[in-house]
Short mmCIF file of C-alpha atoms in Angstrom, two decimals:
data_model
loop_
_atom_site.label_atom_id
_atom_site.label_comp_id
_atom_site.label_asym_id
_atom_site.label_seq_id
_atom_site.Cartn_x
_atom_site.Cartn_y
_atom_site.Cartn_z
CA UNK A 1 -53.87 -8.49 4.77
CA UNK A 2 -50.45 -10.20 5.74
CA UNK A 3 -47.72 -8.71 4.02
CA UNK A 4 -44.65 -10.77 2.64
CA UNK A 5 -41.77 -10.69 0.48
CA UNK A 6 -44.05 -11.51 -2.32
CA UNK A 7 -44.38 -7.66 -2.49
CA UNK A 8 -40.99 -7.53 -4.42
CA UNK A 9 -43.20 -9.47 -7.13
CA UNK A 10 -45.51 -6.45 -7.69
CA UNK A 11 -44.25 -4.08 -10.97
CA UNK A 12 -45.28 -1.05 -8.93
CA UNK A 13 -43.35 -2.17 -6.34
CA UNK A 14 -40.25 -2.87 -8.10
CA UNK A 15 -40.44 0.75 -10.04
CA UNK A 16 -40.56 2.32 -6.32
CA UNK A 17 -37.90 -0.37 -4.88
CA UNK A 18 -35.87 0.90 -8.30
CA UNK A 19 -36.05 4.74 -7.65
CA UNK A 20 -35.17 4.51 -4.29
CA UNK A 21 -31.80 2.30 -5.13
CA UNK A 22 -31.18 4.59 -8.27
CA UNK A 23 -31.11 8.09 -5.66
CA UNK A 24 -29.48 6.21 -2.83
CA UNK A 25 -27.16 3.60 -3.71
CA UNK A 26 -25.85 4.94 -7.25
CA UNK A 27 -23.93 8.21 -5.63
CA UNK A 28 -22.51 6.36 -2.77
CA UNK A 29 -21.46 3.59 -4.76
CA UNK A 30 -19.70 6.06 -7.12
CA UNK A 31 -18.24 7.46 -4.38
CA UNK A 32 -16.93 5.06 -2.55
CA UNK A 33 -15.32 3.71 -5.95
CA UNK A 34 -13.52 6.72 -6.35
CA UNK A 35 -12.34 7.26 -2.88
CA UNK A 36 -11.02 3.15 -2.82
CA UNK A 37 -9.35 4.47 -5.75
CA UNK A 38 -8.17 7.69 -3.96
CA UNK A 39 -6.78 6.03 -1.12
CA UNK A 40 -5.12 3.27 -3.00
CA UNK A 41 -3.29 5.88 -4.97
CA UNK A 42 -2.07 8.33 -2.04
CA UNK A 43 -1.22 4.80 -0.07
CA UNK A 44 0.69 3.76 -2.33
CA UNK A 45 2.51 6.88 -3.30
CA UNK A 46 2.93 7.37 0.62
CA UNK A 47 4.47 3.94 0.82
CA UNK A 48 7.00 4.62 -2.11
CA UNK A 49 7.83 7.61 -0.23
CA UNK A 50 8.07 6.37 3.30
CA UNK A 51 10.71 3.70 1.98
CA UNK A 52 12.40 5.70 -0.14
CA UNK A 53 13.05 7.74 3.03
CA UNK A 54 14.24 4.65 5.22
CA UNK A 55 16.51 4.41 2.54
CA UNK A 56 17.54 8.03 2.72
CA UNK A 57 17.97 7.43 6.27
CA UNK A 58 20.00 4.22 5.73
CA UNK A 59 22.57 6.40 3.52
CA UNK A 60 22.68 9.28 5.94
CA UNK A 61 23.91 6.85 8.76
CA UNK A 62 26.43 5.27 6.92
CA UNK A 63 26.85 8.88 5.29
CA UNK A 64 27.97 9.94 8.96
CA UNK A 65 30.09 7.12 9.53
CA UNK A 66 32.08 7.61 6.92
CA UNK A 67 32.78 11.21 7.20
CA UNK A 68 34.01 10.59 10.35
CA UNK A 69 36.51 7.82 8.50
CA UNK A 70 37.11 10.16 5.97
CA UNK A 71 38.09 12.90 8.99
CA UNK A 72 40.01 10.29 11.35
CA UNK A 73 42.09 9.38 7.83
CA UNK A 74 42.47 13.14 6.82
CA UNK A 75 43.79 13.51 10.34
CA UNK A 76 46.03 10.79 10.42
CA UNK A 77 47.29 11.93 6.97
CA UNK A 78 48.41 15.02 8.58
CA UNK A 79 49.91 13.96 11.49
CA UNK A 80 52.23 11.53 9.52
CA UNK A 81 53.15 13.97 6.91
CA UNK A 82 53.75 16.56 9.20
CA UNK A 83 56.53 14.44 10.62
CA UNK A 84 55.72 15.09 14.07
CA UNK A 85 58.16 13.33 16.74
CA UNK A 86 55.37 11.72 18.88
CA UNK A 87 54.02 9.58 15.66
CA UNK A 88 57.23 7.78 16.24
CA UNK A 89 56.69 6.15 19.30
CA UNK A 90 53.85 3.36 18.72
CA UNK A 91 52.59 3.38 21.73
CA UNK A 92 51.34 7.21 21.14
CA UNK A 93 50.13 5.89 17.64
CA UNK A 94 48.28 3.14 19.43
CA UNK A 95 46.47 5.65 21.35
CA UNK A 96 45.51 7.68 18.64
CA UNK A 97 44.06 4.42 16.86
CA UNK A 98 42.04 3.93 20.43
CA UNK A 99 40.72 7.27 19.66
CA UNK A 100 39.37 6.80 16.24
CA UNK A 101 37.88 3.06 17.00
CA UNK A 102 36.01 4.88 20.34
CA UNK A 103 34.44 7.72 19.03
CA UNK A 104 33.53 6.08 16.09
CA UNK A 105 29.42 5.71 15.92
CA UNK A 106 29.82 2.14 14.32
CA UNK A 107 31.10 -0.65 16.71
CA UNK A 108 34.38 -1.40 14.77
CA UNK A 109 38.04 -2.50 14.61
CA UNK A 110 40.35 0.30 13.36
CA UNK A 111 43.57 -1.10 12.31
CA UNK A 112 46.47 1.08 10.52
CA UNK A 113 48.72 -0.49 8.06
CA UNK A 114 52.21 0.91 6.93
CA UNK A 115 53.18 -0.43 3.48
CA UNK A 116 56.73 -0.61 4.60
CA UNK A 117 57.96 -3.03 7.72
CA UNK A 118 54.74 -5.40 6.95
CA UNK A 119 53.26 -4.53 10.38
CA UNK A 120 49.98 -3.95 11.71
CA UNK A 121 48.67 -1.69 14.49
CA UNK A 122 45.59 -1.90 16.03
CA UNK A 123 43.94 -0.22 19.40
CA UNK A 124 46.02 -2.27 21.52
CA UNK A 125 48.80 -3.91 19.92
CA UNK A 126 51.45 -3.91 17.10
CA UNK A 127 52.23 -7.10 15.24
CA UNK A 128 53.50 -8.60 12.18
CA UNK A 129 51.13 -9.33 9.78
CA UNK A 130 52.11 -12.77 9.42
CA UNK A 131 51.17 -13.13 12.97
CA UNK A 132 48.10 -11.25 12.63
CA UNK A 133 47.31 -13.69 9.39
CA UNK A 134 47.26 -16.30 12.36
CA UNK A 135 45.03 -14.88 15.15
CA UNK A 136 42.45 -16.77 16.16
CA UNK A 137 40.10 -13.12 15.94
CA UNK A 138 40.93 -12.36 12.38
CA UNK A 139 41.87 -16.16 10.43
CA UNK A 140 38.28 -17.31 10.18
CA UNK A 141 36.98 -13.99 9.18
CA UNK A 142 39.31 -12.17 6.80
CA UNK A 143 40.04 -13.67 3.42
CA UNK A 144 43.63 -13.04 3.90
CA UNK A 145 44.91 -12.67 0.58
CA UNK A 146 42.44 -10.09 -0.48
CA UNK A 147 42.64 -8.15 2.71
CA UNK A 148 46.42 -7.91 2.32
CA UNK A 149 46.14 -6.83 -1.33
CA UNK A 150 43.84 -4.30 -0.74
CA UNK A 151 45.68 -2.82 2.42
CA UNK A 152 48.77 -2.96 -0.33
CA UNK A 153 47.49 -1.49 -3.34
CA UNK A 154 44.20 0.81 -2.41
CA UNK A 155 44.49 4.10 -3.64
CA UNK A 156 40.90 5.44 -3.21
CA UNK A 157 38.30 4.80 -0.29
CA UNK A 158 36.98 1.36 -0.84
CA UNK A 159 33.59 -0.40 1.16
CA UNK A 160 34.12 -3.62 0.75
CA UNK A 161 32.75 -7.39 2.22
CA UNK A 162 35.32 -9.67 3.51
CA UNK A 163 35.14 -13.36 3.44
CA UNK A 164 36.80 -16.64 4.22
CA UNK A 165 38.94 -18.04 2.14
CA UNK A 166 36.75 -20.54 0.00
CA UNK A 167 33.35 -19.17 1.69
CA UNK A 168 30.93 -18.44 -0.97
CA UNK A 169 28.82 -17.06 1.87
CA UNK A 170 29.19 -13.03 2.91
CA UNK A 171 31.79 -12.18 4.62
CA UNK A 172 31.30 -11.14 8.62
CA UNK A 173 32.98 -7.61 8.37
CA UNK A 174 32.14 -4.91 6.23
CA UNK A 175 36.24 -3.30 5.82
CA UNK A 176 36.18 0.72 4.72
CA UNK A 177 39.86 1.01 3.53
CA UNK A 178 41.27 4.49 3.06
CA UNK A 179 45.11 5.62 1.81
CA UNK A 180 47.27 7.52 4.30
CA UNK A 181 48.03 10.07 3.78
CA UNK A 182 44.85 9.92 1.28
CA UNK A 183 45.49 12.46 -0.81
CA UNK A 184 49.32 11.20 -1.82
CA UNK A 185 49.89 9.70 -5.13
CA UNK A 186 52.04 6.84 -3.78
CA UNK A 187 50.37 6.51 -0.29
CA UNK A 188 52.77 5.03 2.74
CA UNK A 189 49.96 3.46 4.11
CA UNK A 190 46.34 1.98 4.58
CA UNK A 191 43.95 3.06 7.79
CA UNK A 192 40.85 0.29 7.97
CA UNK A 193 37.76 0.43 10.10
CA UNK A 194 35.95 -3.47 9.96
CA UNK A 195 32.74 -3.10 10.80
CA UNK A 196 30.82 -6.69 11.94
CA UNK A 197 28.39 -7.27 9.59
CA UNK A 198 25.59 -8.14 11.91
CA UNK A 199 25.73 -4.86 13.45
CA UNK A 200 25.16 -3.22 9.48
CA UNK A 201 22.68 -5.81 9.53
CA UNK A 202 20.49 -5.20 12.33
CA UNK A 203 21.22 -1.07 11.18
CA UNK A 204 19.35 -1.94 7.70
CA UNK A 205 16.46 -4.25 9.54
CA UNK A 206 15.73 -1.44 12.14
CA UNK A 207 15.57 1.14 9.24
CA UNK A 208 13.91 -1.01 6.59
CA UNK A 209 12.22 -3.57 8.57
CA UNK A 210 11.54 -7.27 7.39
CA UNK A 211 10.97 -6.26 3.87
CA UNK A 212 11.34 -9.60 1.86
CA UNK A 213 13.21 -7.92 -1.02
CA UNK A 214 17.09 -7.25 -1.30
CA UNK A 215 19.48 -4.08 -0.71
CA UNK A 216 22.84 -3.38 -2.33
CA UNK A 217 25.04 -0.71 -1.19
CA UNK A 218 27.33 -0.16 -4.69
CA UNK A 219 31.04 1.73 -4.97
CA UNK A 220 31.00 4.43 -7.64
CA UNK A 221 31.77 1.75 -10.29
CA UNK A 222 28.45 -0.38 -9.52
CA UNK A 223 30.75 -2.96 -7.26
CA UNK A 224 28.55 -4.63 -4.74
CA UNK A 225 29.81 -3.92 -1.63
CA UNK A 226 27.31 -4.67 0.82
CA UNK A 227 24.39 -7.35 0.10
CA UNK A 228 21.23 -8.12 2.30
CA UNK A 229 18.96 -10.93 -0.10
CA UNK A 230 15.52 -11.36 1.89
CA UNK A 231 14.10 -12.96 -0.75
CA UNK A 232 16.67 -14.82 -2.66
CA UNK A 233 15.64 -13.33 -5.76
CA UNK A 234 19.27 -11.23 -6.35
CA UNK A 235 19.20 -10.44 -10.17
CA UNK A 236 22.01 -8.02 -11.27
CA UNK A 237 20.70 -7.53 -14.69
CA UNK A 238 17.67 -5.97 -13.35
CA UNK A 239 19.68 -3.70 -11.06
CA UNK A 240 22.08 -2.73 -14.42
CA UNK A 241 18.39 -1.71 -16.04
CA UNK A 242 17.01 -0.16 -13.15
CA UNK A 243 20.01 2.07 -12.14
CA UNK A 244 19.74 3.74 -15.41
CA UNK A 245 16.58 5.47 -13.76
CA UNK A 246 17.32 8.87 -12.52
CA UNK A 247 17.83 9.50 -9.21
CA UNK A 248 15.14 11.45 -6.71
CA UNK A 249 12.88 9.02 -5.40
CA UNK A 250 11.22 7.59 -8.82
CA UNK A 251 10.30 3.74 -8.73
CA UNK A 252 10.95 1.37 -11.76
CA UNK A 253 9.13 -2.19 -12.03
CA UNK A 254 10.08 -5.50 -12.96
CA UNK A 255 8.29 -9.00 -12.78
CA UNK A 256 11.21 -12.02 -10.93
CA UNK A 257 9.61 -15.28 -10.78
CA UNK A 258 5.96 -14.94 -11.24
CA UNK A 259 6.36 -11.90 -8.75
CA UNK A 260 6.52 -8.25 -8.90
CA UNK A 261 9.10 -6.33 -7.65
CA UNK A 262 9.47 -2.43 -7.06
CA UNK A 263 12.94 -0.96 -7.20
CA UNK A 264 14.08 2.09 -5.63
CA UNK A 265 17.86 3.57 -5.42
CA UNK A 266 19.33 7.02 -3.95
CA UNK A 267 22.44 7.92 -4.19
CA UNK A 268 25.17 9.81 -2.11
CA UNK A 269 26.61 12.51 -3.26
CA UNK A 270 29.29 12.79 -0.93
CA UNK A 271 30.76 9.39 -1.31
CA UNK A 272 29.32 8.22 -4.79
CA UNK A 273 28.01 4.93 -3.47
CA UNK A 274 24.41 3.75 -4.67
CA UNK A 275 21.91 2.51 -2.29
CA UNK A 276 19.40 0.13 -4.30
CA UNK A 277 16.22 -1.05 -2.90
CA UNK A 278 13.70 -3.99 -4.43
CA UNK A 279 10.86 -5.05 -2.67
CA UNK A 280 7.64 -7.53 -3.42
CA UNK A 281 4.92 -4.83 -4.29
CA UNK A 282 2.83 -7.27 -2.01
CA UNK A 283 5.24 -6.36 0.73
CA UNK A 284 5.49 -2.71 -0.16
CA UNK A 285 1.53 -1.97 -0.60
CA UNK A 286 0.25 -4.65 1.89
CA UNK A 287 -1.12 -1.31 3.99
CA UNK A 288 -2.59 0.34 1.53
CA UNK A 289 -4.45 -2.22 0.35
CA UNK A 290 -6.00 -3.22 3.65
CA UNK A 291 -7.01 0.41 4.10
CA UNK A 292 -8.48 0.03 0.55
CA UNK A 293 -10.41 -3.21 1.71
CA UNK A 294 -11.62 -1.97 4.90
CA UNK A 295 -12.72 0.99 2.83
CA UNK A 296 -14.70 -1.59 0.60
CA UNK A 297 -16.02 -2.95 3.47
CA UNK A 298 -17.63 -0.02 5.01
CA UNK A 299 -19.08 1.10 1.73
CA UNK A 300 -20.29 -3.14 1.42
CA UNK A 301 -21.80 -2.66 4.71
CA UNK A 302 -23.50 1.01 4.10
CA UNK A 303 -24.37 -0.19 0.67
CA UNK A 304 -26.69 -3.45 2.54
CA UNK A 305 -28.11 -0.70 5.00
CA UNK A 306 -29.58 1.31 1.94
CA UNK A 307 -30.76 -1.71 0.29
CA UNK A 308 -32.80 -2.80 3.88
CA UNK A 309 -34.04 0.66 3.99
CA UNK A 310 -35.03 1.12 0.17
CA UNK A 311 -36.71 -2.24 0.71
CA UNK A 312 -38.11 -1.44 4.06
CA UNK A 313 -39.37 1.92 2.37
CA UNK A 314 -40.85 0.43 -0.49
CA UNK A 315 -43.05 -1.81 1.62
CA UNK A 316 -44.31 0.31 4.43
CA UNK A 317 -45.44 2.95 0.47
CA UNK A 318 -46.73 0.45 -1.21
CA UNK A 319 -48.89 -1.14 1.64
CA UNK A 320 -51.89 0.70 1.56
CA UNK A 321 -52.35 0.60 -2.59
CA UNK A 322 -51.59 -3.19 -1.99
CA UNK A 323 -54.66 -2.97 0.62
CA UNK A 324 -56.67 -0.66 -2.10
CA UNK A 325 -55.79 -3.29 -5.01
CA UNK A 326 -56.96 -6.28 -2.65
CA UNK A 327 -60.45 -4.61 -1.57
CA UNK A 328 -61.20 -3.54 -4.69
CA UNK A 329 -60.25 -6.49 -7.22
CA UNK A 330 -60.62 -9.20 -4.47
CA UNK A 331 -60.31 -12.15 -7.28
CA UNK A 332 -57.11 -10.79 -8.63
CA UNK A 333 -53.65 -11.38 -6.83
CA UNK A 334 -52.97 -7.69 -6.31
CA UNK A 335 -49.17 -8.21 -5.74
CA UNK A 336 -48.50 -9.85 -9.27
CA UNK A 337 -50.25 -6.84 -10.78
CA UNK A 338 -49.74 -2.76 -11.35
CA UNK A 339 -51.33 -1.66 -8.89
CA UNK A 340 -51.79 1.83 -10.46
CA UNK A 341 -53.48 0.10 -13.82
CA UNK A 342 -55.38 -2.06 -12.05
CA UNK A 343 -56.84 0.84 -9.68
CA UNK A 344 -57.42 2.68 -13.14
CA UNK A 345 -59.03 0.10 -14.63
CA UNK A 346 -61.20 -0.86 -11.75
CA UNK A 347 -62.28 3.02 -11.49
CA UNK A 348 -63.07 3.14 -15.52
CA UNK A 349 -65.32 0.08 -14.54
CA UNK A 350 -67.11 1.77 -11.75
CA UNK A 351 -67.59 4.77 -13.56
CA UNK A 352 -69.17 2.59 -16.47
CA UNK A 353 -71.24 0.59 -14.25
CA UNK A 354 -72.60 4.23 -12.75
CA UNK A 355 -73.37 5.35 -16.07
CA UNK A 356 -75.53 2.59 -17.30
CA UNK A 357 -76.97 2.90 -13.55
CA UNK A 358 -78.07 6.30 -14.20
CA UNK A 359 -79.41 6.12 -18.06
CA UNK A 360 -81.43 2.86 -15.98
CA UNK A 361 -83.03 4.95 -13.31
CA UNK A 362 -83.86 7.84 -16.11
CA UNK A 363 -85.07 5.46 -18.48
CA UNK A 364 -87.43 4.02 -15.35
CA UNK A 365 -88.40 7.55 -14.51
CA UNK A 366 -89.51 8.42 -18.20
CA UNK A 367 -91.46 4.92 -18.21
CA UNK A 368 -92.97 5.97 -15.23
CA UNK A 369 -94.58 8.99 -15.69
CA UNK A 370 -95.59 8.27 -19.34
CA UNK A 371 -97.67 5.13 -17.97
CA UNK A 372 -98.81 7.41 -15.01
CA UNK A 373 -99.99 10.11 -18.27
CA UNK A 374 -101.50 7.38 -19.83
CA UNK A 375 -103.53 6.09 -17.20
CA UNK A 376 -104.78 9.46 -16.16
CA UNK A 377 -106.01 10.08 -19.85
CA UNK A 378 -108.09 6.73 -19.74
CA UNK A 379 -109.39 8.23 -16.13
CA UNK A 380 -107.77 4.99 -14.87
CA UNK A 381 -106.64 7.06 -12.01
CA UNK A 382 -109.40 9.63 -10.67
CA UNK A 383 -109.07 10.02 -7.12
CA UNK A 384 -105.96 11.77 -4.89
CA UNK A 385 -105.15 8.91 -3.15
CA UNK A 386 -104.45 6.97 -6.27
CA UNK A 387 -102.39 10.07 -7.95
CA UNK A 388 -100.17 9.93 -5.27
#
């Protein structure tokens, strides 16, 4: 007999194809739901964690950097206050300024600012600052007027972006500005390091990568002073709400056009400024949700191999009652039947059909010998021969 699909149509057949998918597939498919599950928890917990330590690592940098301002103003602050003799010759001031702007780790422009003579010294240089107002390095980069307020009137370190006059762009410098001596109450003077932007830039990209969201970097009074918008979704009413979440790594979420957005800060405790991170959930759990898929996909693909093999099983068990069922009930279509209640049935039949064989045969036998009684009587039968 040729054996087809047309097994699957065959209730015996199903109940076996049934049992074997019920002990095979069920657990694994359980399984593999949790552990999809599993790993799309501990990915994206890992994720969380792995950018919430790029961000740690973004503050720590700029953490550095500005202890070593903090150090190059503390020891500028003494020098002038200690009244020393060589602080009076600007060229020796000069040098020290060349000293600060060199070891610095941040590629940047140190320029010191007394509040009385309205003159500027950088690395190289001294200058009025009406002529430094008119440099071709500094006109198109500085907004002027706020630069020269701040270097007049700052009385606390400030991180701060500088801008054109009438640029509503960002600025191209970030400007950490610093009283000297920094711990007077009416300070002499102002010590700045500008930083080029692009350089902070490229520092957050190699740290944070291409993430598609947007990171502030706020003073202790929630000023922005630094800005990088991936995505152009800036929103500063969901940074108010989300920097009322406490610090240590926790991650708050909020829904900006259609799209959701994770938001993660830390904070430093040396300086007091807030480093605040939001990024597309998309973006953020792209990795763990391909490991998630690829999971599904294995467990897809071991799920079809148990199916082929329950199937394949099924058919190579069923075969010989299929056989059975066909040479014993030739006019019935043994693979639209139950096999087992047919074989029954056929059996009960058989075992009738034997019984009313044998009650036949006695019922002969008795026939038999009373005719054979009979004729013996009459002395129909006299000789041997005809006895037997």
């Amino acid at each position: 007999m040729k054996l087809s699909m047309e097994w699957l149509q065959n209730q015996t057949a199903r109940k076996y194809l049934k049992s074997y998918l019920t002990i095979s597939i069920i657990p694994v498919l359980v399984l593999f739901v949790v552990g999809c599950f599993a790993v799309g928890i501990m990915g994206n917990r890992r994720a969380e964690q792995s950018m919430q330590a790029e961000l740690e690592l973004l503050k720590n940098d700029l953490d550095a950097s500005i202890t070593f301002m903090e150090s190059s103003t503390s020891h500028l602050s003494g020098m002038l206050s200690g009244g020393r003799e060589q602080i009076a010759e600007e060229e020796q001031l000069l040098q020290q300024i060349r000293v600060y702007q060199e070891s610095c780790q941040l590629p940047c422009t140190v320029l010191y600012y007394p509040r009385e003579g309205n003159r500027i010294y950088t690395s190289d240089e001294v200058m009025g600052y009406e002529m430094f107002q008119r440099s071709g390095g500094w006109r198109d980069e500085l907004d002027m007027i706020q630069f020269y307020t701040k270097l007049n009137t700052v009385q606390r370190r400030t991180l701060l972006t500088t801008r054109p006059i009438g640029d509503d762009k960002t600025g191209s410098y970030l400007a950490y500005l610093s009283p000297v001596p920094s711990l007077a109450a009416s300070p002499s003077g102002s010590l700045a390091f500008l930083v080029n932007r692009q350089y902070f830039d490229d520092m957050v990209k190699r740290d944070c990568g291409d993430f598609g969201g947007y990171l502030l970097i706020l003073d202790t009074f929630y000023g922005i002073s630094y800005a990088m918008d991936q995505c152009g979704e800036h929103d500063l009413e969901l940074v108010g709400e989300a920097l009322s979440m406490p610090d240590g790594g926790q991650v708050a979420f909020a829904e900006i056009d259609g799209e959701t957005f994770a938001f993660l800060r830390t904070v430093s405790t040396n300086y007091g400024f807030t480093y605040f991170y939001a990024i597309p959930t998309s973006v953020l759990y792209a990795e763990s949700l391909r490991n998630v898929w690829v999971l599904a996909l294995i467990g897809c693909s071991l799920l079809m191999t148990l199916i082929l093999a329950a199937m394949l099983t099924t058919a190579h068990n069923c075969r010989p009652f299929l056989q059975l069922a066909g040479d014993l009930i030739p006019d019935v279509q043994p693979y639209r039947a139950d096999l087992f209640e047919q074989i029954r049935l056929q059996y009960r039949s058989m075992e009738s059909q034997n019984s009313r064989l044998q009650l036949q045969i006695r019922d002969e036998s008795l026939r038999g010998r009373q005719r054979l009684l009979s004729e013996l009587l009459h002395g129909w039968r006299g000789d041997r021969e005809q006895l037997t």
